[in-house]
DNA sequence: TATCCGAGTCGCCAGTGGAT
DNA sequence: ATCCACTGGCGACTCGGATA
């Protein structure tokens, strides 16, 4: 590397930039943490309601833990013990607005400590404020509670000026490293595009089945053989009302013109190999998962002209009887958006 | 590379309270 | 009085990062 004379203000510039990056990291981690804590709160509240209305007890909760862990093996935190924490958490933070403002800003285990050790709501609120304000780690928080800091110097409610932990604080560091948040996103070490794709497909599958608009699953990674070549369709449904097959192809990335060509080919193959003479022409749906959003476009081979790129704007021109029976692009977009990690 | 240390999870157990 | 279900809290265990 050749020597380079840096501008005199470069060090300051770099320092500022690093500060921005760290602060954004904390914001992102906090957003995920907040979602996670709120999810736990909602689970806890649901359990509470079931207990009150249906007389659920610990046995059902234990079973729930087993079932959740079977369904989400990659996410820790669904032990019966943790579900009990969630219930207690929902009980102690009855007000959702206050929860979002305070408790959702602390890592889950900080909240567990407060659940165990601080029974008085005012006192607990004070400790949450102090933790955010001073960036206490879990141990510091536990030590402060045990030493009775609230009784020694508390009571005067803090003005609570800081809403975000300082990036360099221990609290911020813990939120950044919190394995819960990574588990929650299922973005651990093995997180690869294929896993994301599989997860998204699973999401689409259950969304369409739950939609109750007449989708029946024929298969996922459905095998078709055309001219001695093997092809695998991401998802194949049969639509009971429309009496036709619906093929779904998921793309990670922006929509590309060749995707339409490929779908056109799939539609032709499905019409030849799957379609019964009384069935309507097969419908294709391409879901493109770009960086920020999901783009869903329908393809109809039954239209007079072959599919070109222009036809990928078909959603708006979809015949009325089809529109009633198929989820709109917006619905799909919204449903798939739910599986997104929260915005940083 | 081995060891230590701290964070986080969860199992276990004692205490409590309600039902019989 | 006894049993059973439930809760709260402690601490053992695991894992990952830091340090020598």
mmCIF file of C-alpha atoms (C1' of nucleotides) in Angstrom:
data_model
loop_
_atom_site.group_PDB
_atom_site.id
_atom_site.type_symbol
_atom_site.label_atom_id
_atom_site.label_comp_id
_atom_site.label_asym_id
_atom_site.label_seq_id
_atom_site.Cartn_x
_atom_site.Cartn_y
_atom_site.Cartn_z
ATOM 1 C CA UNK A 1 0.000 0.000 0.000
ATOM 2 C CA UNK A 2 1.253 3.398 -0.895
ATOM 3 C CA UNK A 3 1.309 6.011 1.790
ATOM 4 C CA UNK A 4 -1.618 8.321 1.806
ATOM 5 C CA UNK A 5 -1.898 11.667 3.465
ATOM 6 C CA UNK A 6 -5.259 11.670 5.182
ATOM 7 C CA UNK A 7 -7.284 14.836 5.506
ATOM 8 C CA UNK A 8 -6.888 16.366 8.933
ATOM 9 C CA UNK A 9 -10.535 15.856 9.803
ATOM 10 C CA UNK A 10 -10.470 12.185 8.852
ATOM 11 C CA UNK A 11 -10.023 10.753 12.395
ATOM 12 C CA UNK A 12 -13.024 12.684 13.637
ATOM 13 C CA UNK A 13 -15.049 11.603 10.624
ATOM 14 C CA UNK A 14 -14.174 7.956 11.261
ATOM 15 C CA UNK A 15 -15.039 8.249 14.941
ATOM 16 C CA UNK A 16 -18.423 9.729 14.134
ATOM 17 C CA UNK A 17 -19.142 7.050 11.561
ATOM 18 C CA UNK A 18 -18.219 4.291 13.981
ATOM 19 C CA UNK A 19 -20.537 5.861 16.487
ATOM 20 C CA UNK A 20 -23.402 5.830 13.999
ATOM 21 C CA UNK A 21 -22.772 2.200 13.144
ATOM 22 C CA UNK A 22 -22.703 1.129 16.784
ATOM 23 C CA UNK A 23 -25.829 3.055 17.568
ATOM 24 C CA UNK A 24 -27.633 1.488 14.623
ATOM 25 C CA UNK A 25 -26.509 -1.958 15.715
ATOM 26 C CA UNK A 26 -28.020 -1.326 19.120
ATOM 27 C CA UNK A 27 -31.218 0.003 17.581
ATOM 28 C CA UNK A 28 -31.542 -3.101 15.418
ATOM 29 C CA UNK A 29 -30.870 -5.463 18.300
ATOM 30 C CA UNK A 30 -33.282 -3.539 20.484
ATOM 31 C CA UNK A 31 -36.010 -3.774 17.865
ATOM 32 C CA UNK A 32 -35.621 -7.536 17.689
ATOM 33 C CA UNK A 33 -35.423 -7.789 21.456
ATOM 34 C CA UNK A 34 -38.534 -5.697 21.826
ATOM 35 C CA UNK A 35 -40.466 -7.914 19.412
ATOM 36 C CA UNK A 36 -39.291 -10.991 21.256
ATOM 37 C CA UNK A 37 -40.263 -9.675 24.671
ATOM 38 C CA UNK A 38 -43.641 -8.620 23.308
ATOM 39 C CA UNK A 39 -44.128 -12.057 21.774
ATOM 40 C CA UNK A 40 -43.399 -13.626 25.165
ATOM 41 C CA UNK A 41 -45.838 -11.208 26.731
ATOM 42 C CA UNK A 42 -48.565 -12.177 24.242
ATOM 43 C CA UNK A 43 -47.904 -15.866 24.816
ATOM 44 C CA UNK A 44 -48.093 -15.260 28.550
ATOM 45 C CA UNK A 45 -51.322 -13.322 28.201
ATOM 46 C CA UNK A 46 -52.862 -16.087 26.075
ATOM 47 C CA UNK A 47 -51.913 -18.684 28.672
ATOM 48 C CA UNK A 48 -53.405 -16.499 31.390
ATOM 49 C CA UNK A 49 -56.650 -16.158 29.458
ATOM 50 C CA UNK A 50 -56.843 -19.889 28.829
ATOM 51 C CA UNK A 51 -56.283 -20.559 32.506
ATOM 52 C CA UNK A 52 -59.002 -18.166 33.529
ATOM 53 C CA UNK A 53 -61.526 -19.162 30.878
ATOM 54 C CA UNK A 54 -60.771 -22.815 30.262
ATOM 55 C CA UNK A 55 -59.190 -23.793 33.547
ATOM 56 C CA UNK A 56 -55.831 -24.646 32.023
ATOM 57 C CA UNK A 57 -53.183 -25.748 34.485
ATOM 58 C CA UNK A 58 -49.491 -26.520 34.533
ATOM 59 C CA UNK A 59 -50.022 -29.834 32.769
ATOM 60 C CA UNK A 60 -51.362 -28.143 29.656
ATOM 61 C CA UNK A 61 -48.546 -25.604 29.789
ATOM 62 C CA UNK A 62 -45.996 -28.422 29.984
ATOM 63 C CA UNK A 63 -47.609 -30.036 26.959
ATOM 64 C CA UNK A 64 -47.602 -26.681 25.181
ATOM 65 C CA UNK A 65 -43.869 -26.402 25.815
ATOM 66 C CA UNK A 66 -43.278 -29.820 24.281
ATOM 67 C CA UNK A 67 -45.376 -29.013 21.229
ATOM 68 C CA UNK A 68 -43.793 -25.612 20.655
ATOM 69 C CA UNK A 69 -40.326 -27.086 20.919
ATOM 70 C CA UNK A 70 -41.236 -29.764 18.415
ATOM 71 C CA UNK A 71 -42.529 -27.135 16.012
ATOM 72 C CA UNK A 72 -39.655 -24.674 16.517
ATOM 73 C CA UNK A 73 -36.604 -26.745 17.428
ATOM 74 C CA UNK A 74 -34.252 -23.921 16.476
ATOM 75 C CA UNK A 75 -35.757 -21.470 18.953
ATOM 76 C CA UNK A 76 -34.830 -21.830 22.589
ATOM 77 C CA UNK A 77 -36.979 -20.436 25.327
ATOM 78 C CA UNK A 78 -40.089 -22.559 24.989
ATOM 79 C CA UNK A 79 -39.441 -24.617 28.100
ATOM 80 C CA UNK A 80 -42.290 -25.058 30.528
ATOM 81 C CA UNK A 81 -40.311 -22.972 32.996
ATOM 82 C CA UNK A 82 -39.986 -20.124 30.514
ATOM 83 C CA UNK A 83 -43.667 -20.328 29.613
ATOM 84 C CA UNK A 84 -44.361 -19.893 33.305
ATOM 85 C CA UNK A 85 -42.133 -16.821 33.275
ATOM 86 C CA UNK A 86 -44.128 -15.512 30.309
ATOM 87 C CA UNK A 87 -47.347 -15.957 32.198
ATOM 88 C CA UNK A 88 -45.995 -14.184 35.258
ATOM 89 C CA UNK A 89 -44.608 -11.481 32.977
ATOM 90 C CA UNK A 90 -48.012 -10.853 31.381
ATOM 91 C CA UNK A 91 -49.569 -10.794 34.831
ATOM 92 C CA UNK A 92 -47.145 -8.240 36.183
ATOM 93 C CA UNK A 93 -47.142 -5.954 33.131
ATOM 94 C CA UNK A 94 -50.854 -5.814 32.486
ATOM 95 C CA UNK A 95 -50.655 -2.595 30.472
ATOM 96 C CA UNK A 96 -49.357 -3.207 26.946
ATOM 97 C CA UNK A 97 -48.401 0.446 26.406
ATOM 98 C CA UNK A 98 -46.185 0.515 29.490
ATOM 99 C CA UNK A 99 -44.752 -2.830 28.482
ATOM 100 C CA UNK A 100 -43.677 -1.438 25.117
ATOM 101 C CA UNK A 101 -42.263 1.679 26.701
ATOM 102 C CA UNK A 102 -40.282 -0.052 29.412
ATOM 103 C CA UNK A 103 -39.993 -3.801 29.823
ATOM 104 C CA UNK A 104 -39.686 -4.469 26.089
ATOM 105 C CA UNK A 105 -36.435 -2.505 26.131
ATOM 106 C CA UNK A 106 -34.720 -4.962 28.443
ATOM 107 C CA UNK A 107 -33.431 -8.399 27.475
ATOM 108 C CA UNK A 108 -35.701 -11.223 28.502
ATOM 109 C CA UNK A 109 -33.484 -12.420 31.311
ATOM 110 C CA UNK A 110 -33.342 -8.976 32.897
ATOM 111 C CA UNK A 111 -37.114 -9.191 33.015
ATOM 112 C CA UNK A 112 -36.953 -12.666 34.553
ATOM 113 C CA UNK A 113 -34.760 -11.346 37.360
ATOM 114 C CA UNK A 114 -37.222 -8.590 38.077
ATOM 115 C CA UNK A 115 -40.074 -11.114 38.019
ATOM 116 C CA UNK A 116 -38.302 -13.209 40.612
ATOM 117 C CA UNK A 117 -37.003 -10.497 42.859
ATOM 118 C CA UNK A 118 -39.201 -7.398 42.688
ATOM 119 C CA UNK A 119 -42.850 -7.732 43.580
ATOM 120 C CA UNK A 120 -43.822 -4.092 43.872
ATOM 121 C CA UNK A 121 -44.899 -2.659 40.482
ATOM 122 C CA UNK A 122 -43.656 0.863 41.204
ATOM 123 C CA UNK A 123 -40.324 -0.478 42.346
ATOM 124 C CA UNK A 124 -40.060 -2.722 39.307
ATOM 125 C CA UNK A 125 -40.790 0.163 36.961
ATOM 126 C CA UNK A 126 -38.072 2.160 38.688
ATOM 127 C CA UNK A 127 -35.512 -0.628 38.231
ATOM 128 C CA UNK A 128 -36.391 -0.919 34.545
ATOM 129 C CA UNK A 129 -35.868 2.814 34.082
ATOM 130 C CA UNK A 130 -32.594 2.735 35.957
ATOM 131 C CA UNK A 131 -31.369 -0.246 33.954
ATOM 132 C CA UNK A 132 -32.050 1.499 30.667
ATOM 133 C CA UNK A 133 -30.662 4.785 31.951
ATOM 134 C CA UNK A 134 -27.445 3.302 33.322
ATOM 135 C CA UNK A 135 -27.027 0.339 31.028
ATOM 136 C CA UNK A 136 -26.803 -2.233 33.807
ATOM 137 C CA UNK A 137 -25.848 -5.789 32.957
ATOM 138 C CA UNK A 138 -27.913 -8.628 34.335
ATOM 139 C CA UNK A 139 -25.597 -9.106 37.302
ATOM 140 C CA UNK A 140 -25.430 -5.444 38.123
ATOM 141 C CA UNK A 141 -29.207 -5.299 38.049
ATOM 142 C CA UNK A 142 -29.458 -8.345 40.331
ATOM 143 C CA UNK A 143 -26.921 -6.832 42.725
ATOM 144 C CA UNK A 144 -28.727 -3.489 42.812
ATOM 145 C CA UNK A 145 -32.020 -5.213 43.553
ATOM 146 C CA UNK A 146 -30.468 -7.314 46.290
ATOM 147 C CA UNK A 147 -28.802 -4.330 47.888
ATOM 148 C CA UNK A 148 -32.169 -2.570 47.876
ATOM 149 C CA UNK A 149 -31.044 0.433 45.861
ATOM 150 C CA UNK A 150 -34.632 1.512 45.379
ATOM 151 C CA UNK A 151 -35.154 1.818 49.095
ATOM 152 C CA UNK A 152 -31.851 3.613 49.588
ATOM 153 C CA UNK A 153 -32.074 6.196 46.837
ATOM 154 C CA UNK A 154 -35.043 5.436 44.656
ATOM 155 C CA UNK A 155 -38.615 6.608 44.999
ATOM 156 C CA UNK A 156 -37.962 9.856 43.214
ATOM 157 C CA UNK A 157 -39.032 8.721 39.771
ATOM 158 C CA UNK A 158 -36.303 9.414 37.275
ATOM 159 C CA UNK A 159 -36.974 11.863 34.477
ATOM 160 C CA UNK A 160 -36.050 8.971 32.216
ATOM 161 C CA UNK A 161 -34.402 11.036 29.544
ATOM 162 C CA UNK A 162 -32.687 8.182 27.791
ATOM 163 C CA UNK A 163 -34.856 5.959 25.657
ATOM 164 C CA UNK A 164 -32.006 4.013 24.096
ATOM 165 C CA UNK A 165 -29.131 2.449 25.989
ATOM 166 C CA UNK A 166 -25.787 4.047 25.251
ATOM 167 C CA UNK A 167 -24.045 1.865 22.658
ATOM 168 C CA UNK A 168 -21.050 1.296 24.887
ATOM 169 C CA UNK A 169 -23.094 0.268 27.932
ATOM 170 C CA UNK A 170 -23.089 -3.287 29.189
ATOM 171 C CA UNK A 171 -26.797 -3.516 28.633
ATOM 172 C CA UNK A 172 -26.393 -2.642 24.974
ATOM 173 C CA UNK A 173 -23.608 -5.186 24.641
ATOM 174 C CA UNK A 174 -25.784 -7.875 26.176
ATOM 175 C CA UNK A 175 -28.682 -7.122 23.875
ATOM 176 C CA UNK A 176 -26.322 -7.282 20.919
ATOM 177 C CA UNK A 177 -25.017 -10.688 21.923
ATOM 178 C CA UNK A 178 -28.310 -12.072 23.150
ATOM 179 C CA UNK A 179 -28.562 -15.533 21.634
ATOM 180 C CA UNK A 180 -32.326 -15.370 22.109
ATOM 181 C CA UNK A 181 -32.651 -12.759 19.423
ATOM 182 C CA UNK A 182 -30.660 -14.785 16.934
ATOM 183 C CA UNK A 183 -32.553 -17.933 17.792
ATOM 184 C CA UNK A 184 -35.781 -16.063 17.453
ATOM 185 C CA UNK A 185 -34.917 -15.030 13.939
ATOM 186 C CA UNK A 186 -33.591 -18.538 13.298
ATOM 187 C CA UNK A 187 -30.518 -16.766 11.994
ATOM 188 C CA UNK A 188 -27.974 -18.810 13.853
ATOM 189 C CA UNK A 189 -24.746 -20.099 12.392
ATOM 190 C CA UNK A 190 -26.500 -22.384 9.976
ATOM 191 C CA UNK A 191 -28.663 -19.650 8.591
ATOM 192 C CA UNK A 192 -28.335 -19.961 4.891
ATOM 193 C CA UNK A 193 -30.377 -18.758 2.007
ATOM 194 C CA UNK A 194 -31.804 -22.238 1.537
ATOM 195 C CA UNK A 195 -33.118 -22.229 5.106
ATOM 196 C CA UNK A 196 -34.673 -18.814 4.639
ATOM 197 C CA UNK A 197 -36.273 -20.003 1.436
ATOM 198 C CA UNK A 198 -37.601 -23.138 3.077
ATOM 199 C CA UNK A 199 -38.970 -21.114 5.956
ATOM 200 C CA UNK A 200 -40.691 -18.705 3.612
ATOM 201 C CA UNK A 201 -42.206 -21.528 1.567
ATOM 202 C CA UNK A 202 -43.540 -23.111 4.723
ATOM 203 C CA UNK A 203 -45.043 -19.753 5.609
ATOM 204 C CA UNK A 204 -46.711 -19.422 2.205
ATOM 205 C CA UNK A 205 -48.022 -22.956 2.440
ATOM 206 C CA UNK A 206 -49.650 -22.513 5.830
ATOM 207 C CA UNK A 207 -50.919 -19.056 4.912
ATOM 208 C CA UNK A 208 -52.747 -20.321 1.842
ATOM 209 C CA UNK A 209 -54.160 -23.346 3.641
ATOM 210 C CA UNK A 210 -55.406 -21.221 6.516
ATOM 211 C CA UNK A 211 -56.830 -18.653 4.145
ATOM 212 C CA UNK A 212 -59.811 -20.926 3.577
ATOM 213 C CA UNK A 213 -60.202 -19.833 -0.019
ATOM 214 C CA UNK A 214 -60.163 -23.381 -1.320
ATOM 215 C CA UNK A 215 -56.477 -24.259 -1.562
ATOM 216 C CA UNK A 216 -55.631 -27.936 -1.162
ATOM 217 C CA UNK A 217 -51.948 -28.852 -1.033
ATOM 218 C CA UNK A 218 -50.838 -31.270 -3.725
ATOM 219 C CA UNK A 219 -47.182 -31.238 -2.822
ATOM 220 C CA UNK A 220 -44.080 -29.242 -2.099
ATOM 221 C CA UNK A 221 -40.949 -29.688 -4.182
ATOM 222 C CA UNK A 222 -43.345 -31.426 -6.533
ATOM 223 C CA UNK A 223 -41.567 -33.533 -9.094
ATOM 224 C CA UNK A 224 -42.339 -33.237 -12.810
ATOM 225 C CA UNK A 225 -40.497 -35.025 -15.566
ATOM 226 C CA UNK A 226 -40.470 -33.296 -18.925
ATOM 227 C CA UNK A 227 -38.489 -34.708 -21.835
ATOM 228 C CA UNK A 228 -36.358 -36.817 -19.536
ATOM 229 C CA UNK A 229 -35.445 -33.811 -17.363
ATOM 230 C CA UNK A 230 -36.445 -33.517 -13.718
ATOM 231 C CA UNK A 231 -38.109 -30.369 -12.465
ATOM 232 C CA UNK A 232 -39.211 -29.548 -8.949
ATOM 233 C CA UNK A 233 -42.042 -27.108 -8.348
ATOM 234 C CA UNK A 234 -41.799 -25.286 -5.026
ATOM 235 C CA UNK A 235 -45.464 -25.669 -4.120
ATOM 236 C CA UNK A 236 -48.395 -27.145 -6.011
ATOM 237 C CA UNK A 237 -51.974 -26.598 -4.872
ATOM 238 C CA UNK A 238 -55.290 -27.626 -6.322
ATOM 239 C CA UNK A 239 -57.935 -24.959 -6.006
ATOM 240 C CA UNK A 240 -61.250 -26.576 -5.170
ATOM 241 C CA UNK A 241 -63.471 -23.695 -6.265
ATOM 242 C CA UNK A 242 -61.575 -22.683 -9.373
ATOM 243 C CA UNK A 243 -60.996 -26.318 -10.321
ATOM 244 C CA UNK A 244 -57.431 -25.780 -11.383
ATOM 245 C CA UNK A 245 -53.870 -26.314 -10.252
ATOM 246 C CA UNK A 246 -51.956 -23.399 -8.755
ATOM 247 C CA UNK A 247 -48.194 -23.521 -8.999
ATOM 248 C CA UNK A 248 -46.086 -21.364 -6.726
ATOM 249 C CA UNK A 249 -42.487 -20.551 -7.472
ATOM 250 C CA UNK A 250 -40.401 -18.722 -4.919
ATOM 251 C CA UNK A 251 -37.431 -16.600 -5.945
ATOM 252 C CA UNK A 252 -34.919 -15.181 -3.553
ATOM 253 C CA UNK A 253 -34.084 -11.842 -5.093
ATOM 254 C CA UNK A 254 -35.551 -9.348 -7.513
ATOM 255 C CA UNK A 255 -37.932 -10.459 -10.214
ATOM 256 C CA UNK A 256 -36.100 -11.304 -13.429
ATOM 257 C CA UNK A 257 -37.634 -11.669 -16.896
ATOM 258 C CA UNK A 258 -36.458 -15.263 -17.207
ATOM 259 C CA UNK A 259 -38.594 -16.146 -14.176
ATOM 260 C CA UNK A 260 -41.669 -15.556 -16.290
ATOM 261 C CA UNK A 261 -40.334 -17.821 -19.006
ATOM 262 C CA UNK A 262 -39.689 -20.533 -16.481
ATOM 263 C CA UNK A 263 -43.163 -20.248 -15.025
ATOM 264 C CA UNK A 264 -44.643 -20.342 -18.493
ATOM 265 C CA UNK A 265 -42.836 -23.612 -19.021
ATOM 266 C CA UNK A 266 -44.090 -24.992 -15.692
ATOM 267 C CA UNK A 267 -47.655 -24.042 -16.554
ATOM 268 C CA UNK A 268 -47.436 -25.832 -19.893
ATOM 269 C CA UNK A 269 -45.928 -28.902 -18.250
ATOM 270 C CA UNK A 270 -48.554 -28.951 -15.502
ATOM 271 C CA UNK A 271 -51.363 -28.595 -18.023
ATOM 272 C CA UNK A 272 -49.971 -31.548 -19.964
ATOM 273 C CA UNK A 273 -49.133 -33.815 -17.057
ATOM 274 C CA UNK A 274 -51.499 -32.929 -14.198
ATOM 275 C CA UNK A 275 -54.535 -31.246 -15.601
ATOM 276 C CA UNK A 276 -57.706 -33.241 -16.142
ATOM 277 C CA UNK A 277 -59.743 -32.286 -19.279
ATOM 278 C CA UNK A 278 -62.457 -30.781 -17.081
ATOM 279 C CA UNK A 279 -59.983 -28.697 -15.075
ATOM 280 C CA UNK A 280 -59.453 -25.021 -15.747
ATOM 281 C CA UNK A 281 -56.038 -23.877 -17.011
ATOM 282 C CA UNK A 282 -53.285 -23.911 -14.423
ATOM 283 C CA UNK A 283 -52.461 -20.657 -12.638
ATOM 284 C CA UNK A 284 -48.931 -19.650 -11.740
ATOM 285 C CA UNK A 285 -47.823 -17.452 -8.888
ATOM 286 C CA UNK A 286 -44.295 -16.139 -8.650
ATOM 287 C CA UNK A 287 -43.171 -14.774 -5.308
ATOM 288 C CA UNK A 288 -40.058 -12.687 -5.424
ATOM 289 C CA UNK A 289 -38.423 -12.063 -2.100
ATOM 290 C CA UNK A 290 -36.302 -9.005 -2.646
ATOM 291 C CA UNK A 291 -34.410 -7.222 0.078
ATOM 292 C CA UNK A 292 -37.301 -5.212 1.415
ATOM 293 C CA UNK A 293 -40.497 -6.740 0.304
ATOM 294 C CA UNK A 294 -42.271 -9.637 -1.288
ATOM 295 C CA UNK A 295 -43.544 -9.158 -4.801
ATOM 296 C CA UNK A 296 -46.317 -11.500 -5.753
ATOM 297 C CA UNK A 297 -47.532 -11.744 -9.316
ATOM 298 C CA UNK A 298 -49.953 -14.124 -10.926
ATOM 299 C CA UNK A 299 -49.481 -15.710 -14.299
ATOM 300 C CA UNK A 300 -52.337 -16.999 -16.372
ATOM 301 C CA UNK A 301 -51.505 -19.224 -19.266
ATOM 302 C CA UNK A 302 -55.152 -19.353 -20.269
ATOM 303 C CA UNK A 303 -55.013 -15.844 -21.657
ATOM 304 C CA UNK A 304 -54.889 -15.676 -25.413
ATOM 305 C CA UNK A 305 -51.341 -14.430 -25.713
ATOM 306 C CA UNK A 306 -48.302 -16.152 -24.183
ATOM 307 C CA UNK A 307 -46.925 -14.717 -20.993
ATOM 308 C CA UNK A 308 -44.504 -11.920 -21.501
ATOM 309 C CA UNK A 309 -42.947 -9.671 -18.951
ATOM 310 C CA UNK A 310 -45.896 -7.318 -19.311
ATOM 311 C CA UNK A 311 -48.278 -9.981 -18.084
ATOM 312 C CA UNK A 312 -46.540 -9.995 -14.762
ATOM 313 C CA UNK A 313 -48.573 -6.964 -13.940
ATOM 314 C CA UNK A 314 -51.617 -9.196 -14.328
ATOM 315 C CA UNK A 315 -52.837 -8.966 -10.768
ATOM 316 C CA UNK A 316 -54.873 -5.875 -11.478
ATOM 317 C CA UNK A 317 -56.302 -7.409 -14.631
ATOM 318 C CA UNK A 318 -57.147 -10.705 -12.952
ATOM 319 C CA UNK A 319 -60.713 -11.734 -13.922
ATOM 320 C CA UNK A 320 -63.209 -11.033 -11.157
ATOM 321 C CA UNK A 321 -64.119 -14.654 -10.452
ATOM 322 C CA UNK A 322 -60.454 -15.480 -9.961
ATOM 323 C CA UNK A 323 -59.849 -12.415 -7.847
ATOM 324 C CA UNK A 324 -62.501 -13.515 -5.379
ATOM 325 C CA UNK A 325 -60.898 -16.914 -4.892
ATOM 326 C CA UNK A 326 -57.222 -16.005 -4.832
ATOM 327 C CA UNK A 327 -55.378 -13.928 -2.281
ATOM 328 C CA UNK A 328 -54.329 -10.573 -3.687
ATOM 329 C CA UNK A 329 -50.711 -9.632 -4.111
ATOM 330 C CA UNK A 330 -51.223 -7.203 -1.258
ATOM 331 C CA UNK A 331 -52.536 -9.960 1.020
ATOM 332 C CA UNK A 332 -49.577 -12.161 0.187
ATOM 333 C CA UNK A 333 -47.225 -9.272 0.643
ATOM 334 C CA UNK A 334 -48.700 -8.508 4.042
ATOM 335 C CA UNK A 335 -48.742 -12.122 5.172
ATOM 336 C CA UNK A 336 -45.171 -12.732 4.138
ATOM 337 C CA UNK A 337 -44.088 -9.448 5.604
ATOM 338 C CA UNK A 338 -45.113 -10.853 8.978
ATOM 339 C CA UNK A 339 -42.309 -13.353 8.807
ATOM 340 C CA UNK A 340 -39.821 -10.553 8.344
ATOM 341 C CA UNK A 341 -37.489 -9.551 11.135
ATOM 342 C CA UNK A 342 -38.573 -6.165 12.433
ATOM 343 C CA UNK A 343 -37.087 -3.158 10.737
ATOM 344 C CA UNK A 344 -33.926 -1.898 12.258
ATOM 345 C "C1'" DT B 1 -4.421 -24.960 23.635
ATOM 346 C "C1'" DA B 2 -6.179 -25.173 28.174
ATOM 347 C "C1'" DT B 3 -8.524 -22.959 31.598
ATOM 348 C "C1'" DC B 4 -11.479 -19.772 33.577
ATOM 349 C "C1'" DC B 5 -15.479 -16.988 33.881
ATOM 350 C "C1'" DG B 6 -19.899 -15.115 32.983
ATOM 351 C "C1'" DA B 7 -24.420 -15.473 30.799
ATOM 352 C "C1'" DG B 8 -28.392 -17.929 29.998
ATOM 353 C "C1'" DT B 9 -31.467 -21.993 30.413
ATOM 354 C "C1'" DC B 10 -33.980 -25.169 32.741
ATOM 355 C "C1'" DG B 11 -34.650 -28.874 36.184
ATOM 356 C "C1'" DC B 12 -35.627 -29.620 40.751
ATOM 357 C "C1'" DC B 13 -37.431 -28.979 45.222
ATOM 358 C "C1'" DA B 14 -39.532 -26.711 49.143
ATOM 359 C "C1'" DG B 15 -43.410 -24.112 50.411
ATOM 360 C "C1'" DT B 16 -48.244 -22.923 49.877
ATOM 361 C "C1'" DG B 17 -52.950 -23.348 49.334
ATOM 362 C "C1'" DG B 18 -57.096 -25.597 47.820
ATOM 363 C "C1'" DA B 19 -59.828 -29.864 47.456
ATOM 364 C "C1'" DT B 20 -61.431 -34.017 49.458
ATOM 365 C "C1'" DA C 1 -55.338 -34.511 57.940
ATOM 366 C "C1'" DT C 2 -53.740 -35.692 53.684
ATOM 367 C "C1'" DC C 3 -52.967 -35.279 48.991
ATOM 368 C "C1'" DC C 4 -52.155 -32.896 44.901
ATOM 369 C "C1'" DA C 5 -51.256 -29.106 41.878
ATOM 370 C "C1'" DC C 6 -48.941 -25.098 41.399
ATOM 371 C "C1'" DT C 7 -45.453 -21.459 42.155
ATOM 372 C "C1'" DG C 8 -41.157 -19.290 43.242
ATOM 373 C "C1'" DG C 9 -36.533 -19.464 43.605
ATOM 374 C "C1'" DC C 10 -32.130 -21.683 43.702
ATOM 375 C "C1'" DG C 11 -28.458 -23.575 41.529
ATOM 376 C "C1'" DA C 12 -26.428 -26.998 38.261
ATOM 377 C "C1'" DC C 13 -25.258 -27.377 33.686
ATOM 378 C "C1'" DT C 14 -23.883 -25.807 29.125
ATOM 379 C "C1'" DC C 15 -21.849 -22.847 26.005
ATOM 380 C "C1'" DG C 16 -19.098 -19.244 24.247
ATOM 381 C "C1'" DG C 17 -15.733 -15.764 24.817
ATOM 382 C "C1'" DA C 18 -11.619 -14.063 27.126
ATOM 383 C "C1'" DT C 19 -7.120 -14.789 28.808
ATOM 384 C "C1'" DA C 20 -2.747 -16.753 29.858
#
